[in-house]
Amino acid sequence: VDYPLAIRHRNGAVMDVLYNASVYRDESGAVAGVFAAARDITERKRAEDELRRAKDQAEAANRAKSVFLATMSHELRTPLNAILGFSDLMRNDPDITDGQRENLEIINRSGGHLLSLINDVLDMAKIEAGRVVMEIKPFDLGALALDITNMLRVRAEEKGLRLTLDQSHELPRFIKGDQDKLRLVIVNLVNNAIKYTNHGEVILRMGIQPEVEDIRLIIEVEDTGVGVSQEDQADIFKPFVQVGKPATQKGTGLGLAIVKEYVQLMGGRIGVESVLDKGSLFRAIIPATSAEEGEVAAPQSVTAQVAGLEPGQPRYRIMIVEDQQENWLLLRRLLEDAGFEVKVAANGEEAVKMFQSYRPGFIWMDRRMPVMDGLEATRRIRALDGGKDVKIVAVTASALTEDRAEILSIGMDDFVRKPYRPMEIFDCMAKHLGVRYVYKQTAPTGVGALVPAAELAGLPATLRRELADGLILGNVERLAELMTRVERQDAALAKSLARHINSFNYLPILKALETSETNFKEPAP
């Protein structure tokens, strides 16, 4: 058996050794001698210690990234959403001067740009912290490719470019995979090609790798743009690195880095071939699994909106626990319009006191608040008389995919992420309270449904552009934020757009946005 020891050399240096000794006996069993050996493992021990320290530092860094994500997503995105929303409202005030309106336009435009940059940084930090979750489900790959091409063709045509979809007949129509991440990969690659191409065309090719047993999608985006030099190609997928001329560099330099990370998360690889001033070809190879048409959920053509509570039900008392005024104002209005009785507590401590007198049947609990957070407030309410019966649902602005086990372990019944859609709120309450609603059926959201281009033209130009970007990327969270701002500008228009957005029918809105830019003048400042 080896025994680790530290010994001092005669020159004074301390050495780490593995010591081993064996006893030798003669034929009668008497001890004849002892053999002892010590192996110097000083360098190995030092390397192990350095590796252990590096591992501890990496784990600490990942924990710090998780804390950063949870804090920054709440502390930056929430107030920025308010800045954008209220600056939109103020710009429409007829009593402000032209100079004030111009200042508000700068605030709104800069805030929108800042929010976009923050979302990119949070996405990259989430990837590096290992907090990205794959969501594998069957979907219509052919429809996805056509949808992306139709949406981005509007942007290509604005620059006088041709955007072509070249789809192999061997490409499977239905596959299983992470549809949202694949959409983001394709949209970013095509969008990037359009951005850096001033004349000619952009081609999206989709096929499968031949002569392989499993399905391997080949996604190629080729352009006739500015190209990437040979020395820059090695850095193009690195985060926070922007290649090319400084005058053309915008944003965080994270778009292609996020694309590469998502491709690798899906088990694939991506590369680029390019000639400066001639164009580029980005190629991603991603494994997938075939699916049957019957496994894919059919798109909804009709959506329903809650008009009120069905008669003959108990009185439902609801408590909102939220420190951000703009957030509780929106949720309170949503619930009161439906017929609920609502009270608001500004933090967890107020919620605990209010619970004892108000006795709500349902609590919407923000997680991050001053004085007392939502987790501690939930623990204390559960310990009170009647506290085990109330339904408590967390509302969080975190960019992370929340750890459901943690939320349930402290006594919450469920969670909803900000920004949310109205039906998520109502569905959650129906699930936990059994409440029944009266619905107002809306118009079909197929290709024939109208989107009012004239009303869209009345929105600020920056908001129209951000709305188009959100639709093109299929970013559900971003669209929810934007719809809140649209509602502040024009509630009727927001309801009209929601019919399409709630059923993921984005193309009619994009077409209407294009019409609004072409046929209607910018509203006078």
Coordinates of C-alpha atoms in Angstrom, one line a residue, residues 137-474:
K137 CA -40.5 18.5 -30.2
P138 CA -42.0 17.7 -33.7
F139 CA -42.4 20.6 -36.1
D140 CA -42.9 21.4 -39.8
L141 CA -39.4 22.1 -41.1
G142 CA -40.7 23.0 -44.6
A143 CA -43.1 25.6 -43.2
L144 CA -40.3 27.0 -41.0
A145 CA -38.0 27.6 -44.0
L146 CA -40.8 29.1 -46.1
D147 CA -41.9 31.3 -43.2
I148 CA -38.4 32.7 -42.6
T149 CA -37.8 33.3 -46.3
N150 CA -41.1 35.2 -46.7
M151 CA -40.4 37.4 -43.7
L152 CA -36.8 38.2 -44.5
R153 CA -37.6 38.8 -48.2
V154 CA -39.2 42.1 -47.2
R155 CA -35.9 43.3 -45.7
A156 CA -33.9 42.0 -48.7
E157 CA -36.1 43.8 -51.2
E158 CA -35.6 47.0 -49.2
K159 CA -31.9 46.8 -50.3
G160 CA -32.7 45.7 -53.8
L161 CA -31.5 42.1 -53.2
R162 CA -32.9 38.8 -54.2
L163 CA -33.6 36.3 -51.5
T164 CA -34.0 32.7 -52.7
L165 CA -34.9 29.5 -50.9
D166 CA -33.3 26.4 -52.5
Q167 CA -34.8 23.4 -50.8
S168 CA -33.8 19.9 -51.6
H169 CA -36.5 17.4 -52.5
E170 CA -34.9 15.0 -50.1
L171 CA -35.3 17.4 -47.1
P172 CA -37.8 15.8 -44.6
R173 CA -41.0 17.9 -44.2
F174 CA -41.4 17.0 -40.5
I175 CA -38.6 16.6 -37.9
K176 CA -38.0 16.5 -34.2
G177 CA -35.7 19.2 -32.8
D178 CA -35.5 22.5 -31.1
Q179 CA -37.5 24.7 -33.5
D180 CA -36.9 28.0 -31.7
K181 CA -33.1 27.6 -31.7
L182 CA -33.0 26.4 -35.3
R183 CA -35.2 29.4 -36.3
L184 CA -32.7 31.7 -34.5
V185 CA -29.7 30.1 -36.3
I186 CA -31.3 30.4 -39.8
V187 CA -32.7 33.9 -39.2
N188 CA -29.4 35.2 -37.9
L189 CA -27.4 33.8 -40.8
V190 CA -29.8 35.1 -43.4
N191 CA -30.1 38.5 -41.6
N192 CA -26.3 38.8 -41.4
A193 CA -26.0 38.0 -45.1
I194 CA -28.5 40.7 -46.0
K195 CA -26.8 43.2 -43.7
Y196 CA -23.4 42.8 -45.4
T197 CA -24.6 42.5 -49.0
N198 CA -25.3 45.7 -51.0
H199 CA -26.0 44.1 -54.4
G200 CA -26.8 40.7 -55.9
E201 CA -28.5 38.0 -53.9
V202 CA -28.7 35.9 -50.8
I203 CA -29.5 32.1 -51.1
L204 CA -30.8 29.9 -48.3
R205 CA -30.2 26.3 -49.2
M206 CA -31.6 23.4 -47.1
G207 CA -30.9 19.7 -47.7
I208 CA -29.6 16.6 -46.0
Q209 CA -26.1 15.0 -45.9
P210 CA -26.1 12.1 -48.4
E211 CA -25.2 8.5 -47.6
V212 CA -25.6 8.7 -43.9
E213 CA -27.9 6.6 -41.8
D214 CA -29.2 9.4 -39.5
I215 CA -30.7 12.6 -40.7
R216 CA -28.2 15.4 -40.9
L217 CA -29.6 18.8 -42.0
I218 CA -27.3 20.9 -44.2
I219 CA -28.1 24.6 -43.9
E220 CA -26.2 26.9 -46.2
V221 CA -26.5 30.7 -46.5
E222 CA -24.6 32.2 -49.5
D223 CA -24.3 35.9 -50.4
T224 CA -22.6 38.2 -52.8
G225 CA -21.6 40.6 -50.1
V226 CA -18.4 42.1 -48.7
G227 CA -16.9 38.8 -47.7
V228 CA -14.5 38.0 -44.8
S229 CA -10.8 38.0 -45.1
Q230 CA -8.8 34.8 -44.5
E231 CA -7.3 36.1 -41.3
D232 CA -10.7 37.2 -39.9
Q233 CA -12.4 33.9 -40.6
A234 CA -10.7 32.3 -37.6
D235 CA -12.3 34.9 -35.2
I236 CA -15.7 35.4 -36.8
F237 CA -17.5 33.1 -34.4
K238 CA -15.8 34.4 -31.2
P239 CA -17.9 36.4 -28.8
F240 CA -17.5 40.2 -28.7
V241 CA -15.3 40.1 -31.8
Q242 CA -16.3 42.1 -34.8
V243 CA -14.3 41.7 -38.0
G244 CA -14.1 43.9 -41.1
K245 CA -13.8 47.7 -41.2
P246 CA -14.6 49.6 -38.0
A247 CA -17.2 51.8 -39.9
T248 CA -19.3 48.7 -40.6
Q249 CA -19.2 47.3 -37.0
K250 CA -22.4 47.6 -35.0
G251 CA -23.9 45.8 -32.0
T252 CA -22.2 43.5 -29.6
G253 CA -20.4 41.1 -32.0
L254 CA -22.4 38.2 -30.4
G255 CA -24.8 37.2 -33.2
L256 CA -22.5 34.6 -34.9
A257 CA -21.1 33.5 -31.5
I258 CA -24.6 32.7 -30.3
V259 CA -25.4 30.9 -33.6
K260 CA -22.3 28.7 -33.2
E261 CA -23.2 27.9 -29.6
Y262 CA -26.7 26.9 -30.5
V263 CA -25.5 24.8 -33.4
Q264 CA -23.2 22.9 -31.1
L265 CA -25.9 22.5 -28.5
M266 CA -28.0 20.8 -31.2
G267 CA -25.1 18.5 -31.8
G268 CA -23.9 20.1 -35.0
R269 CA -21.0 22.2 -36.4
I270 CA -20.7 25.4 -38.4
G271 CA -18.1 26.9 -40.7
V272 CA -17.6 29.6 -43.2
E273 CA -16.0 29.9 -46.7
S274 CA -15.4 33.4 -47.9
V275 CA -13.5 35.6 -50.4
L276 CA -13.1 39.3 -49.6
D277 CA -15.3 41.5 -51.7
K278 CA -16.8 38.4 -53.4
G279 CA -19.2 36.9 -50.8
S280 CA -19.5 34.3 -48.1
L281 CA -20.9 30.8 -47.6
F282 CA -21.9 29.8 -44.1
R283 CA -22.6 26.1 -43.7
A284 CA -24.2 24.4 -40.6
I285 CA -24.6 20.6 -40.3
I286 CA -27.2 19.6 -37.6
P287 CA -28.5 16.2 -36.6
A288 CA -32.2 15.7 -36.5
T289 CA -34.8 12.9 -36.1
S290 CA -37.7 12.4 -38.5
A291 CA -41.3 12.9 -37.4
E292 CA -44.8 12.1 -38.7
E293 CA -47.3 14.7 -39.8
G294 CA -49.7 13.6 -37.1
E295 CA -47.2 14.4 -34.4
V296 CA -47.1 18.1 -35.3
A297 CA -49.6 20.3 -33.7
A298 CA -51.8 22.1 -36.2
P299 CA -51.6 25.9 -36.1
Q300 CA -54.5 27.7 -34.5
S301 CA -56.7 29.7 -36.8
V302 CA -58.9 31.2 -34.2
T303 CA -57.9 32.7 -30.8
A304 CA -60.1 33.5 -27.9
Q305 CA -60.0 36.5 -25.6
V306 CA -61.4 36.6 -22.0
A307 CA -64.4 38.9 -21.9
G308 CA -65.2 38.3 -18.3
L309 CA -66.0 35.7 -15.6
E310 CA -68.7 33.2 -16.2
P311 CA -71.8 33.9 -13.9
G312 CA -72.5 31.8 -10.8
Q313 CA -68.9 31.5 -9.5
P314 CA -67.5 32.6 -6.1
R315 CA -66.0 36.0 -5.6
Y316 CA -62.3 35.7 -6.4
R317 CA -60.0 37.9 -4.4
I318 CA -56.5 38.3 -6.0
M319 CA -53.3 39.8 -4.5
I320 CA -50.5 41.2 -6.6
V321 CA -47.2 41.4 -4.9
E322 CA -44.9 43.6 -7.0
D323 CA -42.6 46.6 -6.4
Q324 CA -42.5 47.9 -10.0
Q325 CA -45.5 50.2 -10.5
E326 CA -45.7 49.7 -14.3
N327 CA -45.8 46.0 -13.8
W328 CA -48.6 45.9 -11.2
L329 CA -50.6 48.5 -13.0
L330 CA -50.7 46.3 -16.2
L331 CA -51.6 43.1 -14.3
R332 CA -54.2 44.8 -12.1
R333 CA -56.0 46.3 -15.1
L334 CA -55.9 42.9 -16.9
L335 CA -57.5 41.2 -13.9
E336 CA -60.0 43.9 -12.9
D337 CA -61.3 44.1 -16.5
A338 CA -62.0 40.4 -16.3
G339 CA -64.0 40.9 -13.1
F340 CA -61.6 39.9 -10.3
E341 CA -61.2 41.8 -7.1
V342 CA -57.6 42.9 -6.8
K343 CA -55.3 44.4 -4.1
V344 CA -51.6 45.3 -4.5
A345 CA -48.7 44.9 -2.0
A346 CA -45.4 46.7 -2.8
N347 CA -43.2 44.0 -1.3
G348 CA -43.2 40.7 0.6
E349 CA -43.5 42.2 4.0
E350 CA -46.7 44.1 3.0
A351 CA -48.0 41.0 1.4
V352 CA -47.7 39.0 4.7
K353 CA -49.6 41.7 6.6
M354 CA -52.2 42.2 3.9
F355 CA -52.8 38.4 3.6
Q356 CA -54.1 38.2 7.2
S357 CA -56.8 40.9 6.6
Y358 CA -57.6 40.5 2.9
R359 CA -57.5 36.6 2.7
P360 CA -56.9 36.3 -1.1
G361 CA -57.5 33.0 -2.8
F362 CA -54.7 33.6 -5.3
I363 CA -51.4 35.5 -5.1
W364 CA -49.2 36.7 -8.0
M365 CA -45.8 36.9 -6.3
D366 CA -42.8 38.7 -7.8
R367 CA -39.5 37.1 -6.8
R368 CA -37.2 40.0 -6.5
M369 CA -38.4 42.9 -4.3
P370 CA -36.9 45.2 -1.6
V371 CA -37.6 44.7 2.1
M372 CA -38.7 41.1 1.6
D373 CA -38.4 39.0 -1.5
G374 CA -41.2 36.7 -2.9
L375 CA -39.5 33.5 -1.7
E376 CA -39.4 34.6 2.0
A377 CA -42.9 36.0 1.8
T378 CA -44.2 32.7 0.5
R379 CA -42.6 30.8 3.4
R380 CA -44.2 33.2 5.9
I381 CA -47.6 33.1 4.3
R382 CA -47.6 29.3 4.2
A383 CA -47.0 29.3 8.0
L384 CA -50.0 31.6 8.7
D385 CA -53.6 30.4 9.4
G386 CA -55.1 29.6 6.0
G387 CA -51.8 30.1 4.3
K388 CA -51.6 26.5 3.1
D389 CA -54.8 26.9 1.1
V390 CA -54.0 30.0 -1.0
K391 CA -52.6 29.5 -4.5
I392 CA -49.2 31.3 -5.0
V393 CA -47.7 31.7 -8.4
A394 CA -44.3 33.3 -9.0
V395 CA -43.9 36.0 -11.6
T396 CA -40.3 36.5 -12.7
A397 CA -38.4 38.6 -15.2
S398 CA -35.3 36.3 -15.1
A399 CA -33.7 35.5 -18.3
L400 CA -32.9 32.0 -17.0
T401 CA -35.1 29.0 -17.5
E402 CA -36.3 28.8 -13.9
D403 CA -35.6 25.9 -11.7
R404 CA -39.1 24.6 -11.2
A405 CA -38.0 22.3 -8.3
E406 CA -36.7 25.3 -6.4
I407 CA -39.9 27.2 -6.8
L408 CA -42.1 24.3 -5.7
S409 CA -39.8 23.4 -2.8
I410 CA -40.4 26.7 -1.0
G411 CA -44.2 26.4 -1.4
M412 CA -45.2 28.1 -4.6
D413 CA -47.7 26.3 -6.9
D414 CA -46.4 27.5 -10.3
F415 CA -44.6 30.3 -12.1
V416 CA -45.1 32.6 -15.1
R417 CA -42.3 34.4 -16.8
K418 CA -42.3 38.1 -17.7
P419 CA -43.2 39.4 -20.1
Y420 CA -46.3 37.3 -20.3
R421 CA -49.3 37.0 -22.5
P422 CA -52.8 37.7 -21.1
M423 CA -53.9 34.2 -21.8
E424 CA -51.0 32.8 -19.8
I425 CA -52.3 34.7 -16.8
F426 CA -55.9 33.5 -17.2
D427 CA -55.0 29.9 -18.1
C428 CA -52.8 29.7 -14.9
M429 CA -55.7 30.9 -12.7
A430 CA -58.1 28.5 -14.4
K431 CA -55.7 25.7 -13.7
H432 CA -55.2 26.4 -10.0
L433 CA -58.6 28.0 -9.1
G434 CA -61.0 26.3 -11.5
V435 CA -62.3 29.7 -12.6
R436 CA -64.4 29.7 -15.7
Y437 CA -64.4 32.5 -18.3
V438 CA -66.7 34.0 -20.9
Y439 CA -64.7 34.3 -24.1
K440 CA -64.9 36.7 -27.0
Q441 CA -64.0 34.9 -30.2
T442 CA -61.8 36.9 -32.5
A443 CA -61.5 36.8 -36.2
P444 CA -59.5 34.1 -38.0
T445 CA -55.8 34.7 -38.3
G446 CA -55.2 33.1 -41.6
V447 CA -53.7 34.8 -44.7
G448 CA -57.0 36.6 -45.3
A449 CA -57.2 38.3 -41.9
L450 CA -56.5 42.0 -42.2
V451 CA -53.9 44.0 -40.3
P452 CA -54.5 47.7 -40.3
A453 CA -51.5 49.3 -42.1
A454 CA -52.8 52.8 -41.5
E455 CA -52.9 52.3 -37.8
L456 CA -49.5 50.8 -37.8
A457 CA -48.2 53.9 -39.6
G458 CA -49.4 55.9 -36.5
L459 CA -46.8 54.1 -34.3
P460 CA -43.4 55.6 -33.8
A461 CA -40.9 54.6 -36.5
T462 CA -38.5 53.0 -33.9
L463 CA -41.4 50.9 -32.5
R464 CA -42.3 49.7 -36.0
R465 CA -38.7 48.7 -36.7
E466 CA -38.4 46.9 -33.4
L467 CA -41.7 45.1 -34.0
A468 CA -40.5 43.9 -37.4
D469 CA -37.2 42.7 -35.9
G470 CA -39.1 40.8 -33.1
L471 CA -41.4 39.2 -35.7
I472 CA -38.5 38.2 -38.0
L473 CA -36.6 36.6 -35.1
G474 CA -39.7 34.9 -33.7

